Short mmCIF file of C-alpha atoms and ligand atoms in Angstrom, two decimals:
data_model
loop_
_atom_site.label_atom_id
_atom_site.label_comp_id
_atom_site.label_asym_id
_atom_site.label_seq_id
_atom_site.Cartn_x
_atom_site.Cartn_y
_atom_site.Cartn_z
CA UNK A 1 -45.39 111.72 73.10
CA UNK A 2 -48.70 110.03 72.15
CA UNK A 3 -49.80 109.41 75.55
CA UNK A 4 -49.34 112.87 76.61
CA UNK A 5 -51.50 114.21 73.79
CA UNK A 6 -54.32 111.82 74.74
CA UNK A 7 -54.26 112.90 78.39
CA UNK A 8 -54.10 116.65 77.31
CA UNK A 9 -57.33 116.33 75.19
CA UNK A 10 -59.20 114.32 77.99
CA UNK A 11 -58.46 116.81 80.74
CA UNK A 12 -59.07 119.70 78.54
CA UNK A 13 -62.80 119.12 78.49
CA UNK A 14 -62.96 119.75 82.30
CA UNK A 15 -60.53 122.45 82.98
CA UNK A 16 -60.81 126.22 83.17
CA UNK A 17 -58.58 128.59 80.66
CA UNK A 18 -56.24 129.25 83.18
CA UNK A 19 -55.89 125.61 84.25
CA UNK A 20 -55.62 124.99 80.46
CA UNK A 21 -52.64 127.62 80.23
CA UNK A 22 -50.92 126.40 83.27
CA UNK A 23 -51.30 122.64 82.20
CA UNK A 24 -50.08 123.51 78.43
CA UNK A 25 -47.17 125.51 80.19
CA UNK A 26 -46.33 122.28 82.15
CA UNK A 27 -46.79 120.11 79.37
CA UNK A 28 -44.53 121.90 77.12
CA UNK A 29 -41.94 121.86 79.78
CA UNK A 30 -42.34 118.20 80.52
CA UNK A 31 -41.94 117.29 76.90
CA UNK A 32 -38.96 119.50 76.23
CA UNK A 33 -36.94 118.22 79.30
CA UNK A 34 -37.73 114.44 78.27
CA UNK A 35 -34.59 113.20 76.42
CA UNK A 36 -35.35 111.43 73.19
CA UNK A 37 -34.71 107.90 73.18
CA UNK A 38 -30.97 106.99 72.64
CA UNK A 39 -30.59 105.40 69.32
CA UNK A 40 -27.27 102.96 68.52
CA UNK A 41 -26.71 100.75 65.75
CA UNK A 42 -24.55 97.67 65.18
CA UNK A 43 -23.69 99.19 61.74
CA UNK A 44 -21.49 101.69 63.62
CA UNK A 45 -19.61 99.15 65.51
CA UNK A 46 -16.85 97.01 64.28
CA UNK A 47 -15.93 94.21 66.78
CA UNK A 48 -12.45 93.17 66.76
CA UNK A 49 -11.80 90.38 67.10
CA UNK A 50 -15.01 89.29 65.14
CA UNK A 51 -17.10 87.12 67.82
CA UNK A 52 -18.12 83.72 66.73
CA UNK A 53 -22.02 84.80 66.30
CA UNK A 54 -23.51 88.25 66.58
CA UNK A 55 -27.28 88.53 66.28
CA UNK A 56 -28.39 92.16 66.17
CA UNK A 57 -31.66 92.97 67.65
CA UNK A 58 -33.99 96.10 67.69
CA UNK A 59 -33.34 98.66 70.34
CA UNK A 60 -30.63 100.16 72.81
CA UNK A 61 -29.96 99.53 76.45
CA UNK A 62 -28.97 103.01 77.85
CA UNK A 63 -26.53 103.13 80.61
CA UNK A 64 -27.46 105.59 83.22
CA UNK A 65 -25.84 106.83 86.41
CA UNK A 66 -28.51 104.87 88.17
CA UNK A 67 -28.06 101.59 86.24
CA UNK A 68 -27.34 98.73 88.65
CA UNK A 69 -24.72 96.04 88.05
CA UNK A 70 -25.61 92.90 89.66
CA UNK A 71 -23.06 90.07 90.15
CA UNK A 72 -24.19 86.32 90.50
CA UNK A 73 -20.84 84.50 90.93
CA UNK A 74 -17.65 84.67 92.99
CA UNK A 75 -15.33 87.31 94.31
CA UNK A 76 -13.31 87.16 90.86
CA UNK A 77 -16.23 87.80 89.15
CA UNK A 78 -17.02 90.87 91.35
CA UNK A 79 -13.46 92.39 90.33
CA UNK A 80 -14.52 91.83 86.74
CA UNK A 81 -17.70 93.71 87.42
CA UNK A 82 -15.45 96.41 89.02
CA UNK A 83 -13.18 96.85 86.29
CA UNK A 84 -16.22 97.41 83.79
CA UNK A 85 -17.69 99.77 86.31
CA UNK A 86 -14.44 101.75 86.71
CA UNK A 87 -13.91 101.93 82.71
CA UNK A 88 -17.42 103.28 82.57
CA UNK A 89 -16.35 106.08 85.31
CA UNK A 90 -13.44 106.88 83.05
CA UNK A 91 -15.46 107.28 80.02
CA UNK A 92 -18.59 109.24 81.65
CA UNK A 93 -17.81 109.94 85.32
CA UNK A 94 -20.93 107.62 85.97
CA UNK A 95 -20.58 105.76 89.09
CA UNK A 96 -22.43 102.13 88.57
CA UNK A 97 -23.06 100.63 91.90
CA UNK A 98 -22.34 96.92 92.02
CA UNK A 99 -24.54 94.73 94.11
CA UNK A 100 -24.52 90.78 94.52
CA UNK A 101 -27.71 88.84 93.34
CA UNK A 102 -28.86 85.42 92.84
CA UNK A 103 -32.45 86.38 92.24
CA UNK A 104 -33.81 86.85 88.81
CA UNK A 105 -32.98 90.37 87.36
CA UNK A 106 -35.40 92.15 84.93
CA UNK A 107 -33.33 95.32 84.42
CA UNK A 108 -29.75 96.56 84.64
CA UNK A 109 -26.44 94.65 83.85
CA UNK A 110 -26.01 91.11 85.25
CA UNK A 111 -22.93 89.48 85.29
CA UNK A 112 -23.31 85.76 85.88
CA UNK A 113 -21.18 82.63 85.77
CA UNK A 114 -22.95 79.98 83.97
CA UNK A 115 -22.14 76.00 83.46
CA UNK A 116 -23.73 76.07 80.29
CA UNK A 117 -20.88 78.06 78.74
CA UNK A 118 -18.21 75.14 78.16
CA UNK A 119 -15.48 76.79 76.07
CA UNK A 120 -12.38 78.23 77.86
CA UNK A 121 -12.70 82.03 78.02
CA UNK A 122 -16.18 81.64 76.47
CA UNK A 123 -19.00 84.09 77.16
CA UNK A 124 -22.37 85.21 75.95
CA UNK A 125 -23.92 88.54 75.72
CA UNK A 126 -27.80 89.04 75.68
CA UNK A 127 -28.44 92.90 75.36
CA UNK A 128 -32.25 94.21 75.39
CA UNK A 129 -33.61 97.55 76.17
CA UNK A 130 -33.98 96.83 79.70
CA UNK A 131 -31.29 94.18 80.55
CA UNK A 132 -27.64 93.33 79.70
CA UNK A 133 -26.58 89.76 80.69
CA UNK A 134 -23.11 88.74 80.54
CA UNK A 135 -22.71 84.93 81.16
CA UNK A 136 -19.39 83.45 81.25
CA UNK A 137 -17.87 79.93 82.05
CA UNK A 138 -15.68 81.77 84.66
CA UNK A 139 -14.26 85.25 85.53
CA UNK A 140 -11.74 85.46 82.63
CA UNK A 141 -14.35 84.39 80.28
CA UNK A 142 -16.48 87.35 81.93
CA UNK A 143 -13.39 89.75 81.36
CA UNK A 144 -13.16 88.79 77.68
CA UNK A 145 -16.73 89.54 77.32
CA UNK A 146 -16.26 92.93 78.98
CA UNK A 147 -13.96 94.10 76.13
CA UNK A 148 -16.88 93.20 73.85
CA UNK A 149 -19.20 95.22 75.96
CA UNK A 150 -16.84 98.36 75.98
CA UNK A 151 -16.38 97.93 71.94
CA UNK A 152 -20.37 97.85 71.90
CA UNK A 153 -20.48 100.84 73.64
CA UNK A 154 -21.62 104.10 71.95
CA UNK A 155 -20.74 107.46 73.58
CA UNK A 156 -22.78 110.24 72.58
CA UNK A 157 -22.09 113.75 73.78
CA UNK A 158 -23.91 116.97 73.42
CA UNK A 159 -24.50 120.10 75.16
CA UNK A 160 -26.47 118.29 77.99
CA UNK A 161 -23.64 115.85 78.68
CA UNK A 162 -22.83 112.38 77.94
CA UNK A 163 -25.01 109.36 77.23
CA UNK A 164 -24.17 105.62 76.86
CA UNK A 165 -25.81 103.13 74.87
CA UNK A 166 -25.21 99.57 74.08
CA UNK A 167 -27.24 98.03 70.80
CA UNK A 168 -29.63 95.18 71.67
CA UNK A 169 -27.77 92.05 70.57
CA UNK A 170 -26.98 88.46 71.10
CA UNK A 171 -23.38 87.49 71.23
CA UNK A 172 -21.80 84.10 71.67
CA UNK A 173 -18.05 83.89 71.71
CA UNK A 174 -14.98 82.04 72.47
CA UNK A 175 -11.17 81.83 71.34
CA UNK A 176 -9.67 79.51 68.73
CA UNK A 177 -6.24 79.47 70.20
CA UNK A 178 -5.37 79.46 73.86
CA UNK A 179 -2.34 81.56 73.32
CA UNK A 180 -2.87 84.96 71.98
CA UNK A 181 0.23 86.91 72.54
CA UNK A 182 2.52 89.87 71.94
CA UNK A 183 6.23 90.24 72.88
CA UNK A 184 8.07 93.31 73.86
CA UNK A 185 11.84 93.56 73.62
CA UNK A 186 13.01 95.41 76.85
CA UNK A 187 16.63 94.86 76.24
CA UNK A 188 17.67 96.77 73.03
CA UNK A 189 15.82 99.51 74.49
CA UNK A 190 14.56 99.73 78.17
CA UNK A 191 10.85 100.53 78.68
CA UNK A 192 9.27 101.71 82.23
CA UNK A 193 6.77 99.73 84.42
CA UNK A 194 4.23 102.31 83.44
CA UNK A 195 4.96 102.00 79.71
CA UNK A 196 4.59 98.15 80.00
CA UNK A 197 1.39 98.65 81.94
CA UNK A 198 -0.09 100.87 79.21
CA UNK A 199 0.77 98.41 76.53
CA UNK A 200 -0.70 95.56 78.65
CA UNK A 201 -3.99 97.62 78.80
CA UNK A 202 -4.10 98.15 75.15
CA UNK A 203 -3.71 94.53 74.42
CA UNK A 204 -6.51 93.38 76.94
CA UNK A 205 -8.91 95.27 74.95
CA UNK A 206 -8.49 92.87 71.94
CA UNK A 207 -8.73 89.87 74.30
CA UNK A 208 -5.00 88.91 74.02
CA UNK A 209 -3.75 86.90 76.84
CA UNK A 210 -0.04 86.67 76.93
CA UNK A 211 2.79 89.25 77.05
CA UNK A 212 6.21 87.76 76.74
CA UNK A 213 9.11 90.07 77.92
CA UNK A 214 12.23 89.67 76.24
CA UNK A 215 14.32 90.57 79.46
CA UNK A 216 18.06 89.80 78.53
CA UNK A 217 20.08 90.20 75.29
CA UNK A 218 23.38 91.41 74.22
CA UNK A 219 22.56 95.14 75.04
CA UNK A 220 20.81 94.77 78.09
CA UNK A 221 20.04 92.62 81.19
CA UNK A 222 16.73 93.99 82.33
CA UNK A 223 15.75 91.66 85.36
CA UNK A 224 17.03 91.81 88.92
CA UNK A 225 18.62 88.53 89.90
CA UNK A 226 19.55 88.81 93.66
CA UNK A 227 22.36 86.13 93.82
CA UNK A 228 24.00 87.90 90.66
CA UNK A 229 23.73 91.50 91.31
CA UNK A 230 26.18 92.94 88.74
CA UNK A 231 23.69 91.68 85.75
CA UNK A 232 21.59 94.63 86.36
CA UNK A 233 24.26 96.91 87.90
CA UNK A 234 26.58 96.49 85.04
CA UNK A 235 24.59 94.51 82.33
CA UNK A 236 21.56 96.88 82.79
CA UNK A 237 23.36 100.11 82.43
CA UNK A 238 23.09 100.92 78.74
CA UNK A 239 20.96 99.90 75.58
CA UNK A 240 21.33 100.12 72.04
CA UNK A 241 22.97 103.60 70.83
CA UNK A 242 24.43 103.81 74.49
CA UNK A 243 21.42 105.34 76.45
CA UNK A 244 20.92 104.95 80.10
CA UNK A 245 19.24 101.39 79.99
CA UNK A 246 17.46 100.36 83.12
CA UNK A 247 16.21 97.13 84.67
CA UNK A 248 13.17 95.86 86.77
CA UNK A 249 13.61 95.12 90.52
CA UNK A 250 12.09 91.85 91.38
CA UNK A 251 9.10 94.09 93.02
CA UNK A 252 8.59 96.11 89.87
CA UNK A 253 8.29 92.85 87.74
CA UNK A 254 5.64 91.36 90.28
CA UNK A 255 3.99 94.68 89.96
CA UNK A 256 3.62 93.95 86.17
CA UNK A 257 2.72 90.48 86.70
CA UNK A 258 -0.16 91.42 89.04
CA UNK A 259 -1.22 94.18 86.82
CA UNK A 260 -1.31 91.80 83.91
CA UNK A 261 -3.17 89.02 85.90
CA UNK A 262 -5.67 91.25 86.77
CA UNK A 263 -6.38 91.37 82.83
CA UNK A 264 -6.24 87.87 82.62
CA UNK A 265 -2.92 88.24 80.98
CA UNK A 266 0.20 85.83 81.53
CA UNK A 267 3.70 87.42 81.59
CA UNK A 268 6.15 84.99 80.10
CA UNK A 269 10.04 86.25 81.20
CA UNK A 270 12.62 85.06 78.39
CA UNK A 271 16.22 84.75 79.53
CA UNK A 272 17.83 84.57 75.98
CA UNK A 273 20.82 81.95 75.94
CA UNK A 274 23.14 80.71 75.06
CA UNK A 275 23.64 83.32 72.48
CA UNK A 276 22.45 86.87 73.06
CA UNK A 277 24.26 87.05 76.43
CA UNK A 278 26.92 89.84 76.14
CA UNK A 279 25.33 91.85 79.00
CA UNK A 280 25.71 88.78 81.06
CA UNK A 281 29.05 88.15 79.90
CA UNK A 282 30.28 91.81 80.38
CA UNK A 283 28.89 91.50 83.88
CA UNK A 284 30.67 88.58 85.23
CA UNK A 285 34.18 87.49 83.78
CA UNK A 286 34.08 84.08 85.04
CA UNK A 287 30.82 83.26 82.52
CA UNK A 288 33.39 83.56 79.64
CA UNK A 289 35.53 80.74 78.42
CA UNK A 290 38.79 82.84 78.68
CA UNK A 291 37.66 84.51 82.00
CA UNK A 292 37.86 88.07 80.28
CA UNK A 293 34.67 90.19 80.53
CA UNK A 294 33.72 91.82 76.94
CA UNK A 295 32.97 95.68 76.90
CA UNK A 296 29.21 96.30 77.11
CA UNK A 297 27.38 96.37 73.82
CA UNK A 298 25.13 99.24 72.28
CA UNK A 299 25.34 98.01 68.48
CA UNK A 300 22.63 95.98 66.70
CA UNK A 301 24.58 93.01 65.45
CA UNK A 302 23.52 89.60 66.49
CA UNK A 303 25.21 86.03 67.11
CA UNK A 304 28.45 87.06 68.27
CA UNK A 305 27.95 85.98 72.10
CA UNK A 306 27.88 82.78 73.82
CA UNK A 307 27.78 81.42 77.48
CA UNK A 308 30.72 79.04 78.15
CA UNK A 309 29.05 75.72 77.35
CA UNK A 310 31.98 73.63 79.05
CA UNK A 311 32.22 75.76 82.47
CA UNK A 312 30.14 74.18 85.27
CA UNK A 313 29.49 77.84 86.77
CA UNK A 314 27.32 78.60 83.57
CA UNK A 315 24.81 76.12 84.94
CA UNK A 316 25.03 77.32 88.28
CA UNK A 317 24.27 80.59 86.84
CA UNK A 318 21.67 79.55 84.73
CA UNK A 319 20.05 77.65 87.73
CA UNK A 320 20.15 80.37 89.93
CA UNK A 321 18.56 82.89 87.29
CA UNK A 322 15.61 80.44 86.69
CA UNK A 323 15.28 79.70 90.38
CA UNK A 324 14.80 83.40 91.18
CA UNK A 325 12.62 83.90 88.12
CA UNK A 326 10.22 81.23 88.92
CA UNK A 327 9.69 82.41 92.27
CA UNK A 328 8.33 85.66 90.97
CA UNK A 329 6.38 84.17 87.88
CA UNK A 330 3.07 82.45 88.60
CA UNK A 331 2.43 81.79 84.86
CA UNK A 332 3.28 78.29 83.57
CA UNK A 333 6.09 79.27 81.31
CA UNK A 334 9.85 80.09 81.03
CA UNK A 335 11.26 81.28 77.82
CA UNK A 336 14.77 80.26 77.46
CA UNK A 337 15.70 81.77 74.24
CA UNK A 338 17.90 79.67 71.86
CA UNK A 339 17.90 81.70 68.83
CA UNK A 340 20.73 82.97 66.63
CA UNK A 341 23.53 81.10 68.58
CA UNK A 342 26.05 81.42 65.75
CA UNK A 343 28.88 81.39 68.22
CA UNK A 344 27.77 78.26 69.73
CA UNK A 345 28.72 75.04 67.97
CA UNK A 346 25.41 72.77 67.35
CA UNK A 347 27.37 69.87 69.42
CA UNK A 348 27.52 72.50 72.16
CA UNK A 349 24.24 73.75 71.68
CA UNK A 350 22.14 70.61 71.99
CA UNK A 351 23.45 69.63 75.29
CA UNK A 352 23.18 73.01 76.72
CA UNK A 353 19.51 73.43 75.56
CA UNK A 354 18.92 69.64 76.99
CA UNK A 355 20.01 70.66 80.36
CA UNK A 356 18.27 74.04 80.67
CA UNK A 357 15.11 72.62 79.60
CA UNK A 358 15.42 70.09 82.33
CA UNK A 359 16.15 72.86 84.95
CA UNK A 360 12.93 74.68 83.72
CA UNK A 361 10.81 71.37 84.37
CA UNK A 362 12.75 70.90 87.86
CA UNK A 363 11.42 74.08 89.14
CA UNK A 364 7.84 73.26 87.74
CA UNK A 365 7.44 75.25 84.77
CA UNK A 366 7.24 74.65 81.02
CA UNK A 367 9.99 75.81 78.64
CA UNK A 368 9.53 77.73 75.54
CA UNK A 369 12.26 78.43 73.03
CA UNK A 370 12.66 79.84 69.40
CA UNK A 371 12.67 77.44 66.73
CA UNK A 372 16.08 76.58 66.78
CA UNK A 373 15.78 74.49 70.08
CA UNK A 374 14.29 71.80 68.12
CA UNK A 375 17.84 70.35 67.41
CA UNK A 376 17.61 69.50 71.09
CA UNK A 377 15.19 66.39 72.10
CA UNK A 378 12.35 68.20 73.50
CA UNK A 379 10.08 66.88 76.11
CA UNK A 380 6.35 66.69 74.77
CA UNK A 381 4.94 69.83 76.96
CA UNK A 382 7.85 72.01 75.51
CA UNK A 383 7.03 74.79 73.11
CA UNK A 384 8.69 75.65 70.05
CA UNK A 385 8.32 79.53 68.65
CA UNK A 386 8.51 79.12 65.01
CA UNK A 387 9.97 82.58 63.62
CA UNK A 388 12.14 82.06 60.75
CA UNK A 389 13.02 78.33 59.83
CA UNK A 390 9.82 76.24 58.61
CA UNK A 391 12.05 73.06 58.65
CA UNK A 392 12.72 73.95 62.39
CA UNK A 393 9.08 74.23 62.98
CA UNK A 394 8.13 71.01 61.26
CA UNK A 395 10.78 69.12 63.04
CA UNK A 396 9.48 70.41 66.38
CA UNK A 397 5.95 69.08 65.35
CA UNK A 398 7.45 65.52 64.35
CA UNK A 399 9.18 65.47 67.66
CA UNK A 400 5.50 65.72 69.27
CA UNK A 401 5.78 69.33 70.55
CA UNK A 402 3.36 72.21 69.80
CA UNK A 403 4.45 75.26 68.05
CA UNK A 404 3.75 78.94 68.81
CA UNK A 405 3.28 81.01 65.61
CA UNK A 406 5.56 84.00 65.24
CA UNK A 407 6.28 84.05 61.53
CA UNK A 408 8.75 87.11 61.12
CA UNK A 409 7.42 87.68 57.42
CA UNK A 410 3.96 88.18 58.76
CA UNK A 411 3.87 88.93 62.40
CA UNK A 412 7.12 90.80 63.37
CA UNK A 413 5.75 94.27 64.34
CA UNK A 414 9.43 95.70 64.16
CA UNK A 415 9.35 95.29 60.47
CA UNK A 416 8.36 98.63 58.58
CA UNK A 417 4.98 99.03 57.15
CA UNK A 418 6.50 100.34 53.86
CA UNK A 419 9.43 101.54 52.33
CA UNK A 420 9.14 104.94 54.22
CA UNK A 421 8.22 104.08 57.65
CA UNK A 422 10.61 105.99 59.74
CA UNK A 423 11.10 103.17 62.18
CA UNK A 424 11.83 99.63 62.08
CA UNK A 425 13.97 97.14 60.19
CA UNK A 426 13.06 95.27 56.87
CA UNK A 427 15.08 92.08 56.71
CA UNK A 428 11.91 89.80 56.94
CA UNK A 429 10.11 92.25 54.21
CA UNK A 430 7.77 94.98 54.64
CA UNK A 431 4.54 94.10 56.50
CA UNK A 432 1.61 96.48 55.73
CA UNK A 433 -1.59 96.21 57.45
CA UNK A 434 -3.29 93.73 55.07
CA UNK A 435 -0.22 91.47 54.84
CA UNK A 436 -0.28 91.44 58.64
CA UNK A 437 -3.73 90.20 58.90
CA UNK A 438 -4.30 88.13 55.90
CA UNK A 439 -2.60 84.71 56.67
CA UNK A 440 -3.76 81.53 58.39
CA UNK A 441 -1.41 80.02 61.20
CA UNK A 442 -3.23 76.59 60.53
CA UNK A 443 -2.21 76.48 56.68
CA UNK A 444 1.01 78.72 56.88
CA UNK A 445 3.28 75.84 57.16
CA UNK A 446 2.50 72.56 55.15
CA UNK A 447 2.26 69.65 57.53
CA UNK A 448 1.57 71.98 60.35
CA UNK A 449 -2.20 72.27 61.29
CA UNK A 450 -4.26 73.60 63.92
CA UNK A 451 -4.00 70.69 66.47
CA UNK A 452 -0.11 71.42 66.27
CA UNK A 453 -0.54 75.20 67.22
CA UNK A 454 -0.63 76.65 70.66
CA UNK A 455 -1.41 80.03 69.28
CA UNK A 456 -0.10 83.12 67.79
CA UNK A 457 2.40 85.77 69.07
CA UNK A 458 3.49 89.03 67.45
CA UNK A 459 6.92 90.35 68.75
CA UNK A 460 8.12 93.92 68.79
CA UNK A 461 11.95 93.91 68.70
CA UNK A 462 13.31 97.22 69.67
CA UNK A 463 16.36 98.18 68.16
CA UNK A 464 14.78 101.01 66.67
CA UNK A 465 12.08 101.61 69.22
CA UNK A 466 12.66 103.96 71.84
CA UNK A 467 9.48 105.38 73.23
CA UNK A 468 6.17 104.67 74.00
CA UNK A 469 4.99 106.38 70.79
CA UNK A 470 7.27 104.20 68.87
CA UNK A 471 5.90 101.17 70.32
CA UNK A 472 2.40 102.22 69.48
CA UNK A 473 3.07 103.32 66.09
CA UNK A 474 4.52 99.93 65.16
CA UNK A 475 1.94 97.77 66.86
CA UNK A 476 -1.24 99.87 66.06
CA UNK A 477 -3.09 98.87 64.13
CA UNK A 478 -1.28 95.52 63.44
CA UNK A 479 -1.95 94.32 66.87
CA UNK A 480 -5.43 94.31 66.20
CA UNK A 481 -5.05 91.86 63.28
CA UNK A 482 -3.07 89.43 65.27
CA UNK A 483 -5.80 89.35 68.07
CA UNK A 484 -8.47 88.42 65.39
CA UNK A 485 -6.22 85.80 63.86
CA UNK A 486 -5.81 84.26 67.24
CA UNK A 487 -9.44 84.49 68.59
CA UNK A 488 -11.75 84.48 65.68
CA UNK A 489 -12.89 81.53 63.53
CA UNK A 490 -11.17 81.51 59.99
CA UNK A 491 -14.55 81.31 58.31
CA UNK A 492 -15.32 84.84 59.76
CA UNK A 493 -11.95 86.39 58.69
CA UNK A 494 -11.92 88.37 55.56
CA UNK A 495 -9.62 91.51 54.80
CA UNK A 496 -12.31 93.35 53.06
CA UNK A 497 -14.66 93.36 55.90
CA UNK A 498 -12.09 93.47 58.59
CA UNK A 499 -10.60 96.59 57.16
CA UNK A 500 -14.45 98.27 57.39
CA UNK A 501 -14.46 97.22 61.20
CA UNK A 502 -10.86 98.58 61.72
CA UNK A 503 -11.74 101.62 60.22
CA UNK A 504 -14.60 101.95 63.00
CA UNK A 505 -12.01 101.65 65.70
CA UNK A 506 -10.55 104.99 64.91
CA UNK A 507 -12.46 107.00 67.43
CA UNK A 508 -11.70 104.43 70.18
CA UNK A 509 -7.89 104.40 69.40
CA UNK A 510 -7.83 108.27 69.24
CA UNK A 511 -9.89 108.15 72.69
CA UNK A 512 -6.93 106.15 74.18
CA UNK A 513 -4.55 108.44 72.71
CA UNK A 514 -2.81 105.82 70.65
CA UNK A 515 -0.10 107.00 68.40
CA UNK A 516 -1.79 105.13 65.35
CA UNK A 517 -0.41 104.50 62.10
CA UNK A 518 -2.91 105.61 59.77
CA UNK A 519 -2.54 103.21 57.09
CA UNK A 520 -4.06 104.23 53.63
CA UNK A 521 -5.34 100.80 53.10
CA UNK A 522 -7.92 101.22 55.74
CA UNK A 523 -10.81 103.73 55.12
CA UNK A 524 -10.83 105.13 58.70
CA UNK A 525 -14.03 106.79 59.93
CA UNK A 526 -12.69 109.92 61.45
CA UNK A 527 -16.07 111.82 61.51
CA UNK A 528 -17.68 112.21 64.70
CA UNK A 529 -20.69 110.02 63.66
CA UNK A 530 -22.22 109.84 67.29
CA UNK A 531 -23.34 113.46 67.97
CA UNK A 532 -27.01 113.59 69.23
CA UNK A 533 -28.79 115.16 66.02
C1 LIG B 601 15.90 88.28 64.95
S1 LIG B 601 13.66 86.88 65.94
C2 LIG B 601 16.00 88.19 66.40
C3 LIG B 601 16.28 89.24 67.22
C4 LIG B 601 16.48 90.60 66.54
C5 LIG B 601 15.30 90.59 65.50
C6 LIG B 601 14.89 91.91 64.50
C7 LIG B 601 14.76 86.22 66.86
C8 LIG B 601 14.41 85.23 67.59
N1 LIG B 601 15.94 86.99 66.83
O1 LIG B 601 17.37 89.07 67.82
O2 LIG B 601 15.94 91.71 67.18
O3 LIG B 601 15.53 89.49 64.42
O4 LIG B 601 13.83 91.79 63.91
#
């Protein structure tokens, strides 16, 4: 603006009145059509999980239709840049072109693999008015960084259209735990491929990297096993309260696995055994000790079923299932369940778990089991998922295995928020948003410290959960808290500041159409702060 005035007063000396009038007209036109500089502020952004370091700078990078994205790295990195570009397209309709470049870039957005970044999943963002550089150890790190960029994005809309800005900032970041997960129980109620994909997308926004699918239980068998087809034909035909149930064909399961992999999320399939097996026992009479198949089960009791430990066909069955599952599961883990086997004597349970553990290793995978599996002698690489019994978790660590933290009283997203929550259970207590956030995996169980812990997983059991809306209501906003617990350093975690950042996520969650539980503990920022005044 200042420059325009200078030019005008200089040229004025040498111009006719008509010329001056035309010039004045053009000048007013030009200055009116020039958009004001886009303003953004880190103050308006609540990054979750909070990065290791954030250094706010003056200025804003505006993303325009013409902003180029440069990639200096491999094909995987190009895919991540594409994911960024496609997400921008969904938000704004802009179509950002991607070009590869090993030259020095002065303006635009640059995705770059950097050997200086050492931590797994680590990344660094340097955003100035002209250039955003996202450097990462590898494409996976860049994908986590993209989630930060998307959270930094301020979308400002007025009558002239949409404008996108990212505040100038320097961010360095990497996770505290390698396993940051959630679990969906698709057995008690079945969820479609599209519903699982939506959950995967939501998880990815907060840098979660593992989705555990609880595929079998008393009420339903949800994964096609070609050598035992009645598992799904009979065992998959119902669910809690007698609905239609359903199952994933192996092709559909692979589709889920690939969709998750494109978001750097590993799928861990669980076959729960020897208890929680009524659906299998109802499908094949020969799996029962007395040779008689029980009825299908649509209630919510636990602990009444068991595979027949003494029959050799049980192990043929388990091995066939593991073999087929391994073929369609690229991730390193197979979950073997092992919880609440109240109808299996401990003297039977131990050899069963030991044998199944060996089978998983035989097919090149690592077993995970609920904390009761610690009764068996475990191989060092096996993982114990702590959910209820601290003594089990401690005994597991004594055996030298790592623990996955899923304490029911803190991380079970099927627990009600408060006494009037319309969905959920409360056997592990009520878990409000603060209680879900305000704990530290490394100090929760005495004698278990960070080095013993592989990570955190928040399960959603589905006895009372029937729809995607139900899933979202119970998981949002608690899931964001678990994401932060497992990603961010403890020294940066604090409920009072977290709840303010969570409040700022409101608009984004609404844009994503999430059926959010609007806890009164959070001062949600519902106003449209970003309009162009
Ligand atoms: C306990 S947690 C279970 C599940 C139930 C859940 C309900 C665990 C390993 N077993 O079978 O669905 O409680 O909250």
